[in-house]
Coordinates of C-alpha atoms and ligand atoms in Angstrom, one line a residue:
M1 CA -6.8 -46.5 -21.8
K2 CA -6.1 -44.8 -25.1
E3 CA -2.7 -43.9 -25.7
N4 CA -2.6 -40.7 -27.9
E5 CA 0.1 -39.8 -30.2
T6 CA 2.9 -37.7 -28.9
K7 CA 2.3 -33.9 -29.2
D8 CA 4.9 -31.0 -29.1
V9 CA 2.8 -28.9 -26.6
V10 CA -0.2 -30.0 -24.5
I11 CA -2.6 -26.8 -23.3
I12 CA -4.8 -27.3 -20.4
G13 CA -7.7 -24.7 -21.1
A14 CA -9.6 -23.8 -24.2
G15 CA -10.4 -20.1 -23.2
I16 CA -9.1 -17.2 -25.3
T17 CA -5.5 -17.7 -24.0
G18 CA -5.3 -21.6 -24.7
L19 CA -7.1 -21.1 -28.0
T20 CA -4.5 -18.1 -29.0
L21 CA -1.5 -20.1 -27.9
A22 CA -2.7 -22.9 -29.8
F23 CA -3.6 -21.1 -32.8
Y24 CA 0.1 -19.6 -33.0
L25 CA 1.9 -22.7 -32.1
Q26 CA 0.2 -24.6 -34.8
K27 CA 0.9 -21.9 -37.4
A28 CA 4.6 -22.2 -36.5
G29 CA 4.5 -26.0 -37.2
K30 CA 4.0 -27.4 -33.8
K31 CA 1.5 -30.2 -33.0
V32 CA -0.8 -29.3 -30.1
T33 CA -3.6 -30.7 -28.1
I34 CA -5.9 -28.5 -26.1
I35 CA -7.9 -30.1 -23.2
D36 CA -10.8 -28.3 -21.4
Q37 CA -13.2 -29.9 -18.8
S38 CA -16.1 -28.0 -20.3
D39 CA -18.3 -29.0 -23.3
H40 CA -17.5 -25.6 -25.1
V41 CA -14.4 -23.8 -26.2
G42 CA -14.0 -19.9 -25.4
G43 CA -13.8 -20.5 -21.5
V44 CA -15.8 -17.6 -20.1
I45 CA -16.5 -15.9 -23.5
Q46 CA -20.0 -17.2 -24.4
T47 CA -22.5 -15.4 -26.8
K48 CA -26.2 -16.4 -26.9
Q49 CA -28.9 -15.5 -29.6
E50 CA -32.6 -15.2 -28.5
N51 CA -35.8 -13.2 -29.6
G52 CA -34.0 -10.7 -31.4
F53 CA -31.4 -10.1 -28.8
I54 CA -27.6 -11.0 -29.0
Y55 CA -26.2 -11.1 -25.5
E56 CA -22.7 -12.2 -23.8
T57 CA -22.8 -14.3 -20.5
G58 CA -19.2 -13.3 -19.6
P59 CA -17.2 -10.4 -20.8
N60 CA -19.1 -8.0 -23.3
T61 CA -16.2 -5.6 -24.1
G62 CA -12.6 -5.1 -24.3
V63 CA -10.1 -2.9 -25.4
L64 CA -7.9 -2.9 -28.3
S65 CA -4.8 -2.2 -26.1
N66 CA -2.1 -4.1 -27.9
P67 CA -1.5 -4.9 -31.7
E68 CA -1.6 -8.8 -31.1
L69 CA -5.3 -8.8 -30.5
V70 CA -6.0 -6.8 -33.5
E71 CA -3.6 -9.3 -35.3
L72 CA -5.6 -12.4 -34.0
F73 CA -8.7 -11.0 -35.8
E74 CA -6.6 -10.2 -38.9
D75 CA -5.3 -14.0 -38.6
N76 CA -8.9 -15.3 -38.3
S77 CA -10.6 -13.0 -40.7
E78 CA -14.0 -15.0 -40.5
A79 CA -14.4 -13.3 -37.3
E80 CA -15.0 -9.7 -37.8
L81 CA -13.6 -7.1 -35.4
E82 CA -16.3 -4.6 -34.3
T83 CA -15.4 -1.4 -32.8
A84 CA -17.8 0.8 -30.4
N85 CA -20.4 3.2 -31.8
S86 CA -18.8 6.7 -31.7
D87 CA -21.9 7.9 -29.7
S88 CA -21.5 5.5 -26.9
K89 CA -18.3 7.1 -25.8
N90 CA -19.8 8.7 -22.6
R91 CA -19.4 7.1 -19.4
W92 CA -22.0 7.8 -16.8
I93 CA -21.2 7.8 -13.1
L94 CA -24.1 7.6 -10.4
K95 CA -24.1 10.7 -8.0
N96 CA -27.5 11.1 -5.6
N97 CA -29.5 8.7 -7.8
H98 CA -28.6 10.4 -11.0
F99 CA -26.3 9.4 -13.8
H100 CA -23.7 12.1 -14.7
A101 CA -21.4 12.1 -17.8
I102 CA -17.5 12.0 -16.8
P103 CA -16.4 15.3 -18.4
S104 CA -14.2 15.2 -21.1
G105 CA -13.4 18.7 -21.8
L106 CA -12.4 21.7 -19.6
I107 CA -16.2 23.3 -19.4
G108 CA -17.4 19.8 -18.3
G109 CA -14.6 19.5 -15.9
I110 CA -15.4 22.7 -14.2
T111 CA -19.0 22.4 -14.2
T112 CA -19.2 18.5 -13.3
P113 CA -21.1 17.9 -10.0
L114 CA -19.2 14.6 -9.7
F115 CA -15.8 16.2 -8.0
S116 CA -15.3 18.6 -5.2
L117 CA -14.1 22.3 -6.0
K118 CA -11.3 21.7 -4.0
D119 CA -10.0 18.8 -6.2
K120 CA -11.0 20.3 -9.3
F121 CA -8.2 23.0 -8.5
R122 CA -5.9 20.2 -6.9
I123 CA -5.8 18.2 -10.3
L124 CA -4.5 21.3 -11.9
G125 CA -1.2 20.8 -9.7
E126 CA -1.1 16.8 -10.6
P127 CA 2.0 17.4 -13.0
W128 CA 4.1 19.0 -10.4
R129 CA 3.4 16.7 -7.4
K130 CA 6.2 14.6 -6.5
P131 CA 6.1 10.8 -7.5
G132 CA 5.5 8.2 -5.0
T133 CA 8.3 6.0 -3.4
N134 CA 6.2 3.1 -2.0
P135 CA 6.2 0.5 -4.6
H136 CA 3.4 -1.2 -2.6
E137 CA 1.0 1.7 -2.3
T138 CA -2.7 0.9 -2.8
L139 CA -4.5 2.3 -5.8
A140 CA -6.7 4.3 -3.3
Q141 CA -3.6 5.9 -1.6
L142 CA -2.1 6.6 -5.0
V143 CA -5.1 8.4 -6.2
K144 CA -5.7 10.4 -3.2
R145 CA -2.2 11.7 -3.1
R146 CA -2.2 12.7 -6.8
M147 CA -5.8 13.7 -7.5
G148 CA -7.9 13.9 -4.2
K149 CA -10.5 11.9 -2.6
S150 CA -13.5 13.0 -4.7
F151 CA -11.6 11.6 -7.9
L152 CA -11.0 8.1 -5.9
D153 CA -14.8 8.2 -4.9
Y154 CA -16.4 9.3 -8.3
A155 CA -13.9 8.2 -11.0
V156 CA -11.4 5.6 -9.9
D157 CA -13.6 3.5 -7.5
P158 CA -16.5 3.2 -9.9
F159 CA -13.9 2.2 -13.0
I160 CA -12.3 -0.1 -10.8
S161 CA -15.6 -1.9 -9.9
G162 CA -16.2 -1.9 -13.6
I163 CA -12.9 -3.6 -14.6
Y164 CA -11.7 -5.3 -11.9
A165 CA -14.9 -5.8 -9.7
G166 CA -12.3 -4.9 -7.2
D167 CA -11.3 -2.6 -4.1
P168 CA -9.0 0.3 -4.7
N169 CA -7.9 -0.2 -1.2
K170 CA -6.5 -3.7 -1.8
L171 CA -5.2 -3.5 -5.5
I172 CA -1.6 -2.6 -5.8
P173 CA -1.2 -0.4 -9.2
K174 CA 2.5 -1.7 -9.7
Y175 CA 0.7 -5.4 -10.5
A176 CA -2.9 -4.4 -11.2
L177 CA -2.4 -1.2 -13.3
P178 CA 1.4 -1.3 -14.4
K179 CA 0.5 1.0 -17.0
L180 CA -0.6 3.8 -14.8
Y181 CA 2.1 3.0 -12.0
N182 CA 4.6 3.4 -14.8
L183 CA 3.2 6.8 -15.9
E184 CA 3.9 8.1 -12.5
Q185 CA 7.3 6.4 -12.2
T186 CA 8.7 7.0 -15.5
Y187 CA 7.3 10.6 -16.5
G188 CA 6.6 11.9 -12.8
S189 CA 2.8 12.6 -13.4
F190 CA -0.1 10.9 -14.9
I191 CA -0.9 14.2 -16.9
R192 CA 2.5 14.7 -17.9
G193 CA 3.1 11.1 -18.6
A194 CA 0.0 10.6 -21.0
I195 CA 0.8 13.9 -22.9
Q196 CA 4.3 12.5 -23.3
K197 CA 3.1 8.9 -24.5
K198 CA 1.0 10.7 -27.1
K199 CA 3.8 12.4 -28.5
E200 CA 6.2 9.1 -28.7
P201 CA 6.6 8.0 -32.1
K202 CA 4.8 5.0 -33.1
T203 CA 5.1 2.2 -35.6
D204 CA 2.4 1.1 -38.0
R205 CA 2.1 -1.9 -35.8
D206 CA 1.8 0.4 -32.6
R207 CA -1.1 2.1 -34.2
K208 CA -3.1 -1.1 -34.6
A209 CA -3.8 -0.8 -30.8
T210 CA -6.3 2.1 -31.2
K211 CA -7.5 1.8 -27.4
E212 CA -11.1 1.6 -28.8
V213 CA -13.6 -0.7 -27.3
F214 CA -14.1 -3.8 -29.4
S215 CA -16.2 -6.8 -29.7
A216 CA -16.6 -9.5 -32.6
F217 CA -19.5 -8.6 -35.0
N218 CA -22.5 -10.6 -33.5
G219 CA -20.7 -11.5 -30.4
L220 CA -17.3 -12.3 -29.0
Q221 CA -17.9 -16.0 -29.3
H222 CA -17.5 -15.8 -33.1
L223 CA -13.8 -15.0 -32.4
T224 CA -13.1 -17.8 -30.1
D225 CA -15.2 -19.9 -32.5
T226 CA -13.4 -19.2 -35.4
V227 CA -9.8 -19.6 -33.9
A228 CA -11.0 -23.0 -32.4
K229 CA -12.4 -23.9 -36.0
N230 CA -8.9 -22.8 -37.6
I231 CA -7.0 -25.2 -34.9
G232 CA -9.2 -28.1 -35.7
S233 CA -11.7 -30.0 -33.6
E234 CA -9.3 -33.0 -33.8
N235 CA -6.9 -30.8 -31.6
I236 CA -9.2 -30.0 -28.9
Q237 CA -10.4 -32.6 -26.5
L238 CA -13.7 -31.2 -24.7
G239 CA -15.4 -32.6 -21.6
A240 CA -12.1 -33.9 -20.3
H241 CA -12.4 -34.7 -16.4
N242 CA -9.7 -35.3 -13.7
T243 CA -7.0 -34.0 -15.8
T244 CA -3.5 -34.5 -14.5
I245 CA 0.1 -33.7 -15.5
E246 CA 3.1 -35.6 -14.4
P247 CA 6.9 -35.5 -15.3
H248 CA 7.5 -38.5 -17.9
E249 CA 10.8 -39.3 -19.3
S250 CA 12.2 -36.0 -20.7
G251 CA 8.8 -34.4 -20.8
F252 CA 5.3 -34.9 -19.4
K253 CA 2.5 -37.2 -19.5
T254 CA -1.3 -35.7 -19.3
S255 CA -4.2 -38.1 -18.5
W256 CA -7.7 -37.4 -18.5
S257 CA -11.1 -39.2 -18.7
T258 CA -14.4 -38.8 -20.6
E259 CA -17.6 -40.5 -19.7
T260 CA -16.4 -43.7 -21.3
E261 CA -12.5 -43.5 -21.9
T262 CA -9.3 -42.5 -20.2
F263 CA -6.6 -40.9 -22.3
V264 CA -2.9 -40.2 -22.0
V265 CA -0.9 -37.9 -24.2
T266 CA 2.8 -37.2 -23.8
S267 CA 4.7 -34.0 -24.8
K268 CA 7.8 -32.2 -24.1
K269 CA 5.7 -29.1 -23.0
V270 CA 2.7 -28.5 -21.2
V271 CA 1.1 -25.1 -20.6
T272 CA -1.7 -24.5 -18.0
T273 CA -4.2 -21.5 -18.8
V274 CA -6.6 -22.5 -16.2
P275 CA -7.5 -20.3 -13.3
A276 CA -5.8 -20.6 -9.9
P277 CA -8.3 -23.0 -8.1
S278 CA -7.6 -25.5 -10.8
I279 CA -4.1 -25.6 -10.4
E280 CA -3.6 -27.9 -7.5
K281 CA -5.4 -30.8 -8.9
L282 CA -3.7 -30.5 -12.1
L283 CA -0.3 -30.8 -10.6
P284 CA -0.6 -33.7 -8.2
F285 CA 3.4 -34.1 -8.0
I286 CA 3.9 -30.7 -6.8
D287 CA 3.7 -30.1 -2.9
K288 CA 0.6 -28.2 -1.6
N289 CA 2.8 -25.9 0.1
I290 CA 4.6 -24.9 -3.2
T291 CA 1.6 -24.0 -5.0
Q292 CA -0.3 -22.3 -2.1
P293 CA 0.7 -19.0 -3.0
I294 CA -1.1 -19.4 -6.6
T295 CA -3.9 -21.1 -5.2
D296 CA -4.3 -18.3 -2.6
L297 CA -5.0 -15.9 -5.5
T298 CA -8.5 -14.1 -4.5
Y299 CA -11.0 -13.7 -7.4
A300 CA -13.9 -11.4 -7.4
K301 CA -17.2 -13.0 -7.7
V302 CA -19.4 -11.4 -10.3
V303 CA -23.1 -11.7 -11.1
Q304 CA -24.3 -10.5 -14.5
V305 CA -27.8 -10.2 -15.2
V306 CA -28.8 -9.5 -18.7
L307 CA -32.1 -7.8 -19.4
G308 CA -33.5 -7.3 -23.0
F309 CA -36.3 -4.8 -23.7
K310 CA -38.2 -5.1 -27.1
N311 CA -39.1 -1.3 -26.9
W312 CA -37.0 0.6 -24.6
D313 CA -38.9 3.3 -22.8
G314 CA -36.8 5.2 -20.4
R315 CA -33.8 7.6 -20.3
E316 CA -32.0 7.7 -23.5
L317 CA -29.0 5.2 -23.5
N318 CA -26.4 7.3 -25.4
A319 CA -23.6 6.2 -23.6
F320 CA -21.2 3.2 -22.8
G321 CA -22.9 2.4 -19.5
G322 CA -23.2 3.7 -16.0
L323 CA -20.9 2.9 -13.2
I324 CA -22.0 3.1 -9.5
P325 CA -19.7 4.3 -6.9
K326 CA -19.4 2.5 -3.5
L327 CA -20.4 5.8 -1.8
E328 CA -24.0 5.6 -3.4
Q329 CA -24.5 2.4 -1.3
R330 CA -26.2 0.2 -3.9
K331 CA -25.6 -3.6 -4.5
V332 CA -25.1 -3.1 -8.4
L333 CA -21.7 -2.2 -9.6
G334 CA -22.9 -0.7 -12.9
I335 CA -25.1 -1.3 -16.0
L336 CA -23.5 -1.6 -19.4
F337 CA -25.4 -0.9 -22.6
P338 CA -24.4 -3.4 -25.2
S339 CA -27.1 -2.4 -27.7
S340 CA -25.6 1.3 -27.5
I341 CA -22.0 0.2 -28.2
F342 CA -22.5 -2.7 -30.7
K343 CA -24.9 -3.4 -33.8
N344 CA -27.6 -5.9 -33.8
R345 CA -27.7 -6.5 -30.0
A346 CA -31.6 -5.7 -29.8
P347 CA -34.6 -5.1 -31.9
E348 CA -34.2 -1.8 -33.4
S349 CA -36.4 0.3 -30.9
G350 CA -35.2 -2.0 -28.1
A351 CA -32.4 -2.0 -25.6
L352 CA -30.0 -4.9 -24.0
L353 CA -28.6 -4.1 -20.7
S354 CA -26.0 -6.0 -18.5
V355 CA -26.4 -5.4 -14.8
F356 CA -23.2 -6.4 -13.1
M357 CA -23.2 -7.1 -9.0
G358 CA -21.1 -8.4 -6.4
G359 CA -17.6 -7.9 -6.8
M360 CA -15.2 -7.4 -3.9
R361 CA -18.0 -4.9 -2.6
H362 CA -20.6 -7.7 -2.2
P363 CA -19.1 -11.0 -2.6
D364 CA -22.1 -12.7 -0.9
I365 CA -24.7 -11.3 -3.8
I366 CA -23.9 -14.4 -5.7
E367 CA -25.7 -16.8 -3.1
Q368 CA -28.9 -15.0 -4.0
S369 CA -31.9 -16.7 -5.8
D370 CA -32.4 -15.6 -9.3
E371 CA -35.6 -13.9 -8.7
Q372 CA -33.9 -11.8 -6.0
L373 CA -31.1 -10.9 -8.4
L374 CA -33.5 -10.4 -11.2
T375 CA -35.8 -8.0 -8.9
L376 CA -32.7 -6.1 -7.9
A377 CA -31.4 -5.6 -11.3
K378 CA -34.9 -4.3 -12.7
N379 CA -35.3 -2.1 -9.5
T380 CA -32.0 -0.6 -10.5
V381 CA -32.8 -0.1 -13.9
T382 CA -36.1 1.6 -13.1
E383 CA -34.7 3.9 -10.5
T384 CA -31.6 5.0 -12.3
L385 CA -32.4 4.8 -16.1
K386 CA -36.2 5.5 -15.5
A387 CA -37.4 2.3 -17.5
R388 CA -41.2 2.4 -17.5
N389 CA -41.6 -1.1 -18.8
E390 CA -40.6 -4.4 -17.9
P391 CA -37.8 -6.5 -19.8
E392 CA -38.8 -9.6 -22.1
L393 CA -35.6 -11.1 -21.9
A394 CA -34.0 -11.8 -18.3
H395 CA -31.2 -14.0 -17.4
V396 CA -28.8 -14.7 -14.6
F397 CA -25.2 -15.7 -14.9
R398 CA -22.8 -16.2 -11.8
Y399 CA -19.0 -16.4 -11.7
K400 CA -17.3 -17.6 -8.5
H401 CA -13.9 -16.9 -10.2
A402 CA -14.5 -14.1 -12.3
I403 CA -11.6 -11.6 -12.0
P404 CA -8.5 -12.2 -10.3
Q405 CA -7.1 -9.5 -7.9
Y406 CA -3.6 -8.6 -8.4
T407 CA -3.0 -7.4 -4.3
E408 CA 0.1 -7.3 -2.3
T409 CA 0.5 -11.4 -2.6
T410 CA 1.4 -10.8 -6.3
P411 CA 5.0 -10.9 -5.9
E412 CA 4.8 -14.4 -3.7
R413 CA 2.6 -15.8 -6.4
I414 CA 4.8 -14.9 -9.4
N415 CA 8.0 -16.2 -7.2
A416 CA 6.0 -19.7 -6.8
I417 CA 5.3 -20.0 -10.5
E418 CA 8.8 -19.1 -11.5
S419 CA 10.3 -21.7 -9.1
I420 CA 7.9 -24.2 -10.5
E421 CA 8.8 -23.5 -14.1
Q422 CA 12.5 -23.4 -13.3
Q423 CA 12.3 -26.9 -11.3
Y424 CA 10.4 -28.4 -14.2
P425 CA 11.6 -27.2 -17.4
G426 CA 8.7 -27.5 -20.0
L427 CA 5.9 -26.7 -17.7
I428 CA 4.6 -23.3 -18.0
L429 CA 1.9 -22.0 -15.8
A430 CA -0.1 -19.3 -17.9
G431 CA -3.6 -17.9 -17.9
N432 CA -4.9 -15.0 -15.5
I433 CA -3.0 -16.0 -12.4
R434 CA -0.4 -13.7 -14.1
D435 CA -0.1 -10.8 -16.8
G436 CA -3.3 -9.2 -16.6
I437 CA -7.1 -9.7 -16.5
G438 CA -8.3 -8.4 -19.6
M439 CA -8.8 -10.3 -22.9
A440 CA -6.2 -8.1 -24.5
D441 CA -3.9 -9.2 -22.0
R442 CA -4.8 -12.9 -22.4
V443 CA -4.0 -12.4 -26.1
K444 CA -0.7 -10.9 -25.6
Q445 CA 0.5 -13.6 -23.1
A446 CA -0.4 -16.4 -25.6
V447 CA 1.2 -14.7 -28.4
D448 CA 4.4 -14.0 -26.5
L449 CA 4.5 -17.5 -25.2
S450 CA 4.0 -18.8 -28.7
K451 CA 7.1 -17.1 -29.7
K452 CA 9.0 -18.1 -26.7
L453 CA 8.1 -21.8 -27.4
T454 CA 8.8 -21.9 -31.1
S455 CA 12.2 -19.6 -30.9
Ligands
FAD1 C1 -18.3 -11.8 -15.9 C2 -16.9 -11.5 -16.7 C3 -16.7 -10.2 -17.5 C4 -15.6 -10.1 -17.7 N1 -15.4 -8.7 -18.5 C5 -14.4 -8.3 -19.3 C6 -14.3 -7.3 -20.0 O1 -15.3 -6.3 -20.0 N2 -13.2 -6.9 -20.8 C7 -12.1 -7.8 -20.6 O2 -11.2 -7.4 -21.5 N3 -12.2 -8.9 -19.8 C8 -13.2 -9.1 -19.1 N4 -13.3 -10.2 -18.4 C9 -12.0 -11.1 -18.3 C10 -11.7 -11.9 -19.6 O3 -13.2 -12.5 -19.9 C11 -11.0 -13.1 -19.3 O4 -9.6 -12.6 -18.8 C12 -10.6 -14.1 -20.5 O5 -11.6 -14.4 -21.2 C13 -9.9 -15.2 -20.0 O6 -9.6 -16.4 -20.5 P1 -8.7 -17.5 -20.3 O7 -8.6 -18.4 -21.5 O8 -7.5 -16.9 -19.6 O9 -9.4 -18.2 -19.1 P2 -10.8 -18.9 -19.3 O10 -11.8 -18.1 -20.2 O11 -11.4 -19.0 -17.6 O12 -10.5 -20.2 -19.5 C14 -9.8 -21.1 -19.0 C15 -10.5 -22.7 -19.5 O13 -9.9 -23.6 -18.5 C16 -10.6 -24.5 -18.3 N5 -10.1 -25.4 -17.2 C17 -10.4 -25.0 -15.9 N6 -9.9 -25.9 -15.2 C18 -9.7 -27.1 -15.9 C19 -9.1 -28.3 -15.7 N7 -9.0 -28.6 -14.5 N8 -9.0 -29.3 -16.7 C20 -9.4 -28.8 -17.9 N9 -9.8 -27.5 -18.2 C21 -10.0 -26.7 -17.4 C22 -12.1 -23.8 -18.2 O14 -13.3 -24.9 -18.5 C23 -12.1 -22.9 -19.2 O15 -12.5 -23.1 -20.6 C24 -14.5 -10.8 -17.7 C25 -14.5 -12.0 -17.1 C26 -15.8 -12.1 -16.6 C27 -15.9 -13.6 -16.0

């Protein structure tokens, strides 16, 4: 058994949450170790290069929704922040086998075939509709009440599939979309709230959160690799198996093994950033009944099929991507156009597409063979984007625990996390089991935590 030196903080998980936390703790003078079971840093963020294509196997894009994310790039300047091309702003929605752009102006709003005439008029009354009183109302109920069913079916449902791979009948806005929920609760209406928010004075720091779509130049992994490099490989233990945490003297003892050795490190504080299914084995000293509300967290399963065309021969891809509402009864949730959004993702006249499937709508699709999934992805691209040739690049990636679903079980889970943290001071349960699902949420959680642990 190899007894490592004592650290200030041990972090389990080298995804963007763990890396960001370690980076800022180290910057504040703390000694940290990150432990991860996989053989790479970045967690689900992975970028590959092949035959003139640069593609992501996990997340493709994020939103600059808080200054912390921009500052992470500024503090790791070898990774260059890339924002989306302006001509990829349009979002398409499939209706009757044809992609239509989501309207942005008044004329588009009146003429779009996506929403019913009744709901187009109904939306004009949204600012005067009474706010809801049930904090556990589902997203579907909230949208139907304020905007009408066709907005639920042809705007919110496909967007929720695109972001959450989720079901609007299950997600609770208070937990899953707190900003939207607060617009109604604070300002009485989405429209009035959005207008008021725009008018609110902003500091220079607030203005960094431009809400633009982002990646890192040449792929998101450049960000996580750079952060990891700045932390130092000597502070990151990869390929760590059977990691367990135990209370020890006035702190914790974390043990793990590699192919050849067993390691132990002691620390005053331990932070887990792993997904819910890993929690139970990490914390063997806590009764299963106590961790159960955490381990019960449901994750949407997601399949991503990446298709690369050296010469794109199909509909012009001058958009961010196309989303597919449930009512269209297809297995595919949406198609993202990374080569339209970012530079260098495909050869000059080519196209790179990411086809997403599964989610809470079709969880079983993950069990299908690669061949079946590729056929489904290619057929959908042919039918909806009029592709006339075969892709030269085709890969399938599966995630059994892709996106956590913040449903009505959220309060019990948060209570369980908080009571464990109170009972064992210095043990912190972070990661996507709370505080948001997107990369920006993960970075913000890590930055807030680093401040708390160094104050
Ligand atoms: C397919 C997909 C698409 C996505 N699309 C988007 C998007 O478009 N925009 C967006 O903002 N976000 C998106 N996300 C979400 C975003 O990628 C995640 O929120 C974020 O990357 C999670 O980072 P994390 O560090 O919290 O967790 P992870 O990246 O999951 O990292 C957790 C780490 O913990 C390690 N680990 C787990 N168990 C153990 C254990 N027992 N011992 C040791 N190590 C362990 C894992 O190996 C992993 O490295 C997507 C996610 C997926 C999967």
